[in-house]
XYZ file of C-alpha atoms in Angstrom:
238
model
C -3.718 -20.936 4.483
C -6.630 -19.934 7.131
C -9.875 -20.771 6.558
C -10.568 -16.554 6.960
C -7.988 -15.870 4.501
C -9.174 -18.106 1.866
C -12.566 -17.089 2.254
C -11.379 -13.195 2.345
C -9.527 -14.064 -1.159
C -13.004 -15.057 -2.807
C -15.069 -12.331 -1.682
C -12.583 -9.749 -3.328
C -12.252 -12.226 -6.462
C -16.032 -11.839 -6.930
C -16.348 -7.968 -5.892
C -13.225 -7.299 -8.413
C -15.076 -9.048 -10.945
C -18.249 -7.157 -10.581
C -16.171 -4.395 -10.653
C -14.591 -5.016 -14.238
C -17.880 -6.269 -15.611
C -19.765 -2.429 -14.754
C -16.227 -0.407 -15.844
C -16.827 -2.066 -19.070
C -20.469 -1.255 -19.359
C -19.473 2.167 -19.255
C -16.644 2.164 -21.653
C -14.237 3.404 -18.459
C -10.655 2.919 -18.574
C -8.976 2.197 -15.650
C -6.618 5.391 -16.003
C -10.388 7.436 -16.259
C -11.658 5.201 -12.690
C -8.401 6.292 -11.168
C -8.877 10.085 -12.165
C -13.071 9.802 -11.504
C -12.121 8.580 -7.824
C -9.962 11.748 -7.250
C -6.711 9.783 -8.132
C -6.197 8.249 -4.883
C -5.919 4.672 -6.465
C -3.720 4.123 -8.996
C -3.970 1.995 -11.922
C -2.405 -0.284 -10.871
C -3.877 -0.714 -7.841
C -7.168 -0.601 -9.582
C -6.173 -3.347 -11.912
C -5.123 -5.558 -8.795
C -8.896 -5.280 -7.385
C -10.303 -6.552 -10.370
C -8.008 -9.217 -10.344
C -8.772 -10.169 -7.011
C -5.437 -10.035 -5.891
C -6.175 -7.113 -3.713
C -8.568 -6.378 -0.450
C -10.460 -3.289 -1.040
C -11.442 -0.698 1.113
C -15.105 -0.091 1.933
C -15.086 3.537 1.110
C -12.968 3.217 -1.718
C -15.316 0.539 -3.132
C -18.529 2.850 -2.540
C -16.233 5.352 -4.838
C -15.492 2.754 -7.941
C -19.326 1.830 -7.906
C -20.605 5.394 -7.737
C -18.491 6.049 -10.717
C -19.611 2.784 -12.822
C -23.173 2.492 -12.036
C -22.941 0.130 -8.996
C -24.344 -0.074 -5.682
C -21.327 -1.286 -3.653
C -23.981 -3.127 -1.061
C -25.377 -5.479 -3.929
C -21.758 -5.968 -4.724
C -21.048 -6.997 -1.412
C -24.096 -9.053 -1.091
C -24.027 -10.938 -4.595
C -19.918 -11.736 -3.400
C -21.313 -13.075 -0.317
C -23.932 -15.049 -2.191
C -20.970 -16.627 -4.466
C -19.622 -18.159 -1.598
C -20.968 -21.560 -0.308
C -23.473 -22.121 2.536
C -20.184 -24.035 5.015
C -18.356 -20.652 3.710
C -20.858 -18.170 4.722
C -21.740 -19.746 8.117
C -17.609 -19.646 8.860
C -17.668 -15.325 7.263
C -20.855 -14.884 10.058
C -18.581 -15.863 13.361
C -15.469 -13.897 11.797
C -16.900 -10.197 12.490
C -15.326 -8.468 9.577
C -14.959 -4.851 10.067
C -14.359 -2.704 7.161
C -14.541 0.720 9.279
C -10.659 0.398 10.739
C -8.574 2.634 8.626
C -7.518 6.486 9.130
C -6.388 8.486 5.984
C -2.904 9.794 5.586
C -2.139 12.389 2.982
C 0.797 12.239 0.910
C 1.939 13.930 -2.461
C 2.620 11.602 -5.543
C 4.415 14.232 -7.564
C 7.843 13.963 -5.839
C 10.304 16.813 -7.120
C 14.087 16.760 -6.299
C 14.953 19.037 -3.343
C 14.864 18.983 0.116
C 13.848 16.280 2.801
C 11.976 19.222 4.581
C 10.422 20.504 0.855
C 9.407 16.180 0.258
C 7.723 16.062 3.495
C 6.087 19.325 3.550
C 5.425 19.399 0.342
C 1.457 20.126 -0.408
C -0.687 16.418 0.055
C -2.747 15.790 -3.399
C -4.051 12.130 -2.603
C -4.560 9.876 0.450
C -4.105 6.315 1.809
C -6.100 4.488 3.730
C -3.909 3.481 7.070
C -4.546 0.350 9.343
C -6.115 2.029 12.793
C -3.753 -0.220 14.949
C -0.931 2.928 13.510
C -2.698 5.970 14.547
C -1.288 6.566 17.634
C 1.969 7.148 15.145
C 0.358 9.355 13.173
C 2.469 12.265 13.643
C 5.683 10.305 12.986
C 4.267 8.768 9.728
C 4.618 9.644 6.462
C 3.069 7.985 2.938
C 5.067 7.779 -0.267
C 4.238 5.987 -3.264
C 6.815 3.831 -4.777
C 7.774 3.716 -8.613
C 10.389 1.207 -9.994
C 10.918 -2.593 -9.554
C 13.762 -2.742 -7.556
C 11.867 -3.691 -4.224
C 9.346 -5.704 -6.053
C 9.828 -9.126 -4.218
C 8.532 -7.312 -1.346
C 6.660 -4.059 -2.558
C 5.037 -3.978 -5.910
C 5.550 -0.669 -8.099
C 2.846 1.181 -7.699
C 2.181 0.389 -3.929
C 1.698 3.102 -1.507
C 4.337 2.895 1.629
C 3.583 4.439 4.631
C 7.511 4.949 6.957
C 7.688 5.991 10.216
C 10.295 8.804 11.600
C 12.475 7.022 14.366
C 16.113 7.330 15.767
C 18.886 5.352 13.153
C 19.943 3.413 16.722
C 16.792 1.595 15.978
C 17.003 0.488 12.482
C 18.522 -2.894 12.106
C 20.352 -4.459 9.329
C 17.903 -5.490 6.450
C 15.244 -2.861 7.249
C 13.651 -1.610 4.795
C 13.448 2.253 4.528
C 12.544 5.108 2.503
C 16.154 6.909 2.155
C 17.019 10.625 0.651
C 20.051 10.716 -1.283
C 21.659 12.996 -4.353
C 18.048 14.902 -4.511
C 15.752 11.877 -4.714
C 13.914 9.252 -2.486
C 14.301 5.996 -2.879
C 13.289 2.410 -0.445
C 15.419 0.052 -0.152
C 17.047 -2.257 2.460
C 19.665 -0.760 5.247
C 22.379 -2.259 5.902
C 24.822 0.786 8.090
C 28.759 0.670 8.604
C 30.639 2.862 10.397
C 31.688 4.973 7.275
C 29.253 3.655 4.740
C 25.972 2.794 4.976
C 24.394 0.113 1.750
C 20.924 0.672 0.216
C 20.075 -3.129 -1.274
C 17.565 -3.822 -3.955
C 15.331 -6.888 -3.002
C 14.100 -7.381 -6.643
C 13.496 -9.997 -9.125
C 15.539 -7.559 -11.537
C 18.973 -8.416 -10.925
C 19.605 -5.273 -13.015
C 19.499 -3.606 -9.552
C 22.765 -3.313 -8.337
C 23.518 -1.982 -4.228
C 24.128 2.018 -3.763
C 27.071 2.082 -1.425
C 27.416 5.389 0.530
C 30.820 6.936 1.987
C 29.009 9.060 4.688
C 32.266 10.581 5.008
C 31.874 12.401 1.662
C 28.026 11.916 0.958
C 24.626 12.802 3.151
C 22.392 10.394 2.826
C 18.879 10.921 5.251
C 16.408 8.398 6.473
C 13.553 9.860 5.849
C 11.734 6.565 7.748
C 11.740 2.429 7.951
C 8.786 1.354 6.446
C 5.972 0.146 8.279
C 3.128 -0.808 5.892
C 2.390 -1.405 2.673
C -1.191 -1.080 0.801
C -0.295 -3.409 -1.768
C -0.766 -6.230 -1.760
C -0.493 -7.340 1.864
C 0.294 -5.943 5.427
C 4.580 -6.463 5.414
C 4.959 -5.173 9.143
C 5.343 -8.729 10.292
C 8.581 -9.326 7.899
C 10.732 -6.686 10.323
């Protein structure tokens, strides 16, 4: 593993640590953070910064410690100071910037209807999008996903972000938020000529393939995902 990322690994372990420790102080649940922070972390997600097992966003940080009696710069410093002196010398050349993320609005209450009524449906929480994807923006589109069933890649809970593009492009094995019977749902493409396969990628074998006959049933790609919040960037795996 890179020297950055291991070093990036124990700075979060330390600043989710902190984290815990002054959410206990205060007798906070984690379901309470989410709701104090306006809901736009789950639990979750919130679970998986304590843990360390997730990077965390600067503003989103400055949010938790607001909330839990924490100044998110002595966080930051005292995680620095846990690392050692060869470690900190190495963070000093890397040039971290924390200020490289655009929001994207998305809703998490997803009701059966439409494609058009899921996409224009009113936005009650945001995610925190890698700047490289902004000149996309208009294309893109942020759901969160709930179920196991693409969990060796995407974690329940994680927030997806899919961009809109022409089916010519999507390849077999690309993963992509689909609209079918009423409901969304990412999975794996795989297209025929008359039926198109939406394929779990799960540790659940309990999963099974949904096999569409598009000459009896509409099925509508509503995007191929191109990032994932949790736990890592998965771009690079298309």
């Amino acid at each position: 593993m890179p020297e950055k990322n291991i070093i990036d690994m124990e700075l979060y372990v330390s600043i989710g640590k902190q984290i815990k420790e002054g959410r206990t102080r205060k007798g906070i649940s984690l379901d309470t953070l989410s709701d104090l922070i306006g809901g736009i972390k789950t639990k979750s997600t919130l679970k998986r910064y304590e843990d360390g097992n997730s990077r965390i966003e600067m503003d989103v940080l400055k949010m938790i410690c607001d909330q839990i009696g924490l100044d998110y710069l002595d966080v930051i410093s005292k995680a620095r100071e846990s690392l050692n002196k060869d470690q900190v010398e190495t963070l000093s050349k890397v040039n971290i910037i924390f200020d490289d993320y655009f929001p994207l609005h998305y809703c998490t209450n997803l009701s059966a209807g439409s494609p058009t009524e899921l996409l224009e449906a009113e936005p009650d929480a945001v995610v925190y999008v890698p700047i490289k994807f902004q000149n996309r923006k208009k294309r893109l589109h942020a759901f969160q996903v709930n179920g196991t069933s693409m969990n060796n890649v995407i974690q329940d809970g994680s927030i997806v972000v899919a961009e809109e593009v022409p089916d010519t492009v999507l390849k077999e094995g690309t993963i992509v938020v689909a609209w079918l019977n009423g409901e969304a749902t990412v999975k794996r493409l795989y297209p025929g000529d008359s039926q198109v396969t939406l394929m779990p990628d799960s540790t659940d074998k309990g999963h099974q393939p949904i096999i569409i006959n598009t000459d009896e049933d509409q099925i509508y790609i509503l995007g191929r995902v191109i990032w994932h919040m949790n736990p890592d960037n998965i771009s690079d795996l298309y």
